[in-house]
Short mmCIF file of C-alpha atoms in Angstrom, two decimals:
data_model
loop_
_atom_site.label_atom_id
_atom_site.label_comp_id
_atom_site.label_asym_id
_atom_site.label_seq_id
_atom_site.Cartn_x
_atom_site.Cartn_y
_atom_site.Cartn_z
CA UNK A 28 -4.54 3.28 -10.42
CA UNK A 29 -5.97 5.37 -7.48
CA UNK A 30 -4.09 8.64 -7.34
CA UNK A 31 -4.34 8.75 -3.58
CA UNK A 32 -2.48 6.66 -1.05
CA UNK A 33 -4.64 3.74 0.20
CA UNK A 34 -3.99 2.16 3.65
CA UNK A 35 -5.80 -1.14 4.35
CA UNK A 36 -6.62 -1.85 7.95
CA UNK A 37 -7.37 -5.58 8.55
CA UNK A 38 -8.66 -7.00 11.72
CA UNK A 39 -10.26 -10.43 11.93
CA UNK A 40 -10.64 -12.49 8.88
CA UNK A 41 -9.63 -11.31 5.33
CA UNK A 42 -10.86 -13.97 2.93
CA UNK A 43 -11.22 -14.30 -0.85
CA UNK A 44 -12.11 -11.11 -2.66
CA UNK A 45 -11.18 -9.06 0.45
CA UNK A 46 -7.70 -10.49 0.34
CA UNK A 47 -7.48 -9.72 -3.34
CA UNK A 48 -8.65 -6.17 -2.82
CA UNK A 49 -6.14 -5.37 -0.08
CA UNK A 50 -3.38 -6.59 -2.44
CA UNK A 51 -4.04 -3.42 -4.50
CA UNK A 52 -3.52 -1.11 -1.43
CA UNK A 53 -0.36 0.86 -0.94
CA UNK A 54 0.09 -0.19 2.69
CA UNK A 55 -1.52 -2.99 4.70
CA UNK A 56 -1.68 -2.89 8.41
CA UNK A 57 -3.41 -5.61 10.55
CA UNK A 58 -4.17 -6.64 14.05
CA UNK A 59 -2.43 -9.64 15.65
CA UNK A 60 -5.59 -11.71 15.39
CA UNK A 61 -5.95 -11.18 11.56
CA UNK A 62 -6.13 -14.21 9.39
CA UNK A 63 -5.72 -14.17 5.59
CA UNK A 64 -7.10 -16.95 3.27
CA UNK A 65 -7.77 -17.54 -0.41
CA UNK A 66 -10.60 -20.07 -0.09
CA UNK A 67 -11.68 -19.94 -3.75
CA UNK A 68 -10.00 -23.39 -4.34
CA UNK A 69 -12.49 -24.91 -1.89
CA UNK A 70 -15.31 -23.61 -4.07
CA UNK A 71 -13.88 -25.06 -7.21
CA UNK A 72 -12.52 -21.67 -8.42
CA UNK A 73 -9.19 -19.86 -8.97
CA UNK A 74 -8.77 -16.40 -7.52
CA UNK A 75 -9.68 -14.10 -10.43
CA UNK A 76 -9.69 -10.45 -9.26
CA UNK A 77 -6.07 -9.98 -8.52
CA UNK A 78 -5.00 -12.70 -6.05
CA UNK A 79 -3.02 -14.67 -8.61
CA UNK A 80 -1.69 -11.54 -10.23
CA UNK A 81 -0.75 -9.21 -7.34
CA UNK A 82 -0.14 -11.56 -4.53
CA UNK A 83 3.09 -13.01 -6.16
CA UNK A 84 4.45 -9.48 -6.62
CA UNK A 85 3.89 -8.71 -2.91
CA UNK A 86 5.06 -11.80 -1.13
CA UNK A 87 7.78 -12.85 -3.55
CA UNK A 88 7.69 -16.46 -2.46
CA UNK A 89 6.35 -18.69 -5.21
CA UNK A 90 6.22 -21.78 -3.09
CA UNK A 91 4.28 -20.01 -0.32
CA UNK A 92 1.96 -18.47 -2.87
CA UNK A 93 1.14 -21.84 -4.43
CA UNK A 94 0.65 -23.46 -1.04
CA UNK A 95 -1.85 -20.85 -0.01
CA UNK A 96 -3.70 -20.76 -3.32
CA UNK A 97 -3.71 -24.45 -3.87
CA UNK A 98 -4.59 -25.60 -0.28
CA UNK A 99 -6.67 -22.66 0.98
CA UNK A 100 -4.58 -22.63 4.17
CA UNK A 101 -5.12 -19.70 6.52
CA UNK A 102 -2.15 -17.24 6.88
CA UNK A 103 -1.85 -15.80 10.37
CA UNK A 104 -0.84 -12.17 10.89
CA UNK A 105 2.72 -12.93 12.10
CA UNK A 106 3.42 -15.02 9.02
CA UNK A 107 1.81 -12.34 6.73
CA UNK A 108 4.25 -9.85 8.17
CA UNK A 109 7.24 -12.10 7.67
CA UNK A 110 6.40 -12.46 3.97
CA UNK A 111 5.62 -8.83 3.44
CA UNK A 112 1.88 -9.07 2.91
CA UNK A 113 1.51 -6.55 5.72
CA UNK A 114 3.99 -3.96 6.95
CA UNK A 115 2.66 -3.70 10.55
CA UNK A 116 0.92 -6.02 12.97
CA UNK A 117 -0.77 -4.08 15.85
CA UNK A 118 -2.19 -5.29 19.16
CA UNK A 119 -5.79 -4.41 18.56
CA UNK A 120 -8.32 -2.45 16.44
CA UNK A 121 -7.68 0.75 18.40
CA UNK A 122 -3.95 0.57 17.91
CA UNK A 123 -4.52 -0.43 14.17
CA UNK A 124 -6.65 2.65 13.46
CA UNK A 125 -4.37 4.98 15.42
CA UNK A 126 -1.33 3.75 13.50
CA UNK A 127 -3.10 4.00 10.15
CA UNK A 128 -4.23 7.60 10.93
CA UNK A 129 -0.64 8.51 11.94
CA UNK A 130 0.61 7.23 8.60
CA UNK A 131 -2.26 9.00 6.80
CA UNK A 132 -1.42 12.30 8.55
CA UNK A 133 2.28 11.94 7.61
CA UNK A 134 1.30 11.22 3.92
CA UNK A 135 -1.19 14.11 3.89
CA UNK A 136 1.52 16.59 4.96
CA UNK A 137 3.57 15.75 1.85
CA UNK A 138 3.37 17.26 -1.64
CA UNK A 139 0.42 15.65 -3.50
CA UNK A 140 2.52 15.87 -6.66
CA UNK A 141 5.33 13.93 -4.97
CA UNK A 142 2.89 11.25 -3.52
CA UNK A 143 1.37 10.75 -6.99
CA UNK A 144 4.88 10.44 -8.46
CA UNK A 145 5.99 7.89 -5.86
CA UNK A 146 2.91 5.82 -6.55
CA UNK A 147 3.37 6.03 -10.33
CA UNK A 148 7.07 5.18 -10.13
CA UNK A 149 6.65 2.28 -7.72
CA UNK A 150 3.79 0.74 -9.77
CA UNK A 151 5.75 1.24 -12.98
CA UNK A 152 8.90 -0.35 -11.45
CA UNK A 153 7.02 -3.31 -10.25
CA UNK A 154 6.33 -4.36 -13.83
CA UNK A 155 9.43 -3.00 -15.71
CA UNK A 156 13.21 -3.32 -15.78
CA UNK A 157 15.37 -1.06 -13.56
CA UNK A 158 16.68 0.73 -16.68
CA UNK A 159 13.16 1.48 -17.96
CA UNK A 160 12.07 2.46 -14.46
CA UNK A 161 14.99 4.91 -14.02
CA UNK A 162 14.10 6.61 -17.30
CA UNK A 163 10.43 6.80 -16.25
CA UNK A 164 11.39 8.35 -12.99
CA UNK A 165 13.69 10.95 -14.60
CA UNK A 166 10.99 11.95 -17.10
CA UNK A 167 8.36 12.14 -14.29
CA UNK A 168 10.57 14.33 -12.15
CA UNK A 169 11.63 16.61 -15.03
CA UNK A 170 7.98 17.28 -15.67
CA UNK A 171 7.29 17.87 -11.99
CA UNK A 172 9.97 20.60 -11.94
CA UNK A 173 7.49 22.87 -13.70
CA UNK A 174 5.09 22.94 -10.74
CA UNK A 175 5.16 24.87 -7.43
CA UNK A 176 5.44 21.96 -4.99
CA UNK A 177 9.24 21.78 -5.10
CA UNK A 178 9.45 25.58 -4.48
CA UNK A 179 7.04 25.31 -1.61
CA UNK A 180 8.75 22.31 -0.01
CA UNK A 181 12.24 23.89 -0.48
CA UNK A 182 11.23 27.19 1.08
CA UNK A 183 9.58 25.40 3.99
CA UNK A 184 12.60 23.25 4.55
CA UNK A 185 15.01 26.20 4.58
CA UNK A 186 12.76 28.20 6.99
CA UNK A 187 12.21 25.05 9.14
CA UNK A 188 8.42 25.42 8.63
CA UNK A 189 5.76 22.90 7.53
CA UNK A 190 4.89 23.23 3.84
CA UNK A 191 1.37 24.24 2.91
CA UNK A 192 0.58 22.84 -0.52
CA UNK A 193 -2.19 24.33 -2.70
CA UNK A 194 -5.31 22.37 -3.25
CA UNK A 195 -4.84 19.72 -0.57
CA UNK A 196 -7.99 18.54 1.09
CA UNK A 197 -7.94 18.18 4.89
CA UNK A 198 -7.59 14.72 6.44
CA UNK A 199 -10.88 13.34 7.63
CA UNK A 200 -10.38 11.99 11.06
CA UNK A 201 -13.39 9.68 11.20
CA UNK A 202 -13.16 6.35 9.42
CA UNK A 203 -16.14 5.26 7.35
CA UNK A 204 -15.74 1.77 8.69
#
């Protein structure tokens, strides 16, 4: 439900609650040495903060999901990429952070209204029919026509300039991690 784009950068181990939290991020990048695991089963528990709810929507492979959740098996980065848990596997932490910042810069240059609309539509579509999702998207975009972002983006496109959207905070270059 966060209105901003969230990019998860995973290097090393991503276990239990950390795995469940990254499932709620918009994009997930990791290093080649990253390992994902849902070890709750070894503690006599079932994942309960999103792993059993979001993970199936991300990987789309019921058999793999059941294997990982029921055995606690570790999922290496290359396999996580092949099943869509992550969208990029990078060589090391430096490349990971550079790639994430590049994506963040690209996102920050876009209309905040469009970014919020994309998130809302993708989240809605994940849990609704195509027909309902199309109606939702049309309604959203009809409302967004009332704002200035489309005019700003259109004028910038026609003049081959970068758009400057109102009220956009600058990208902070330094990670808090």
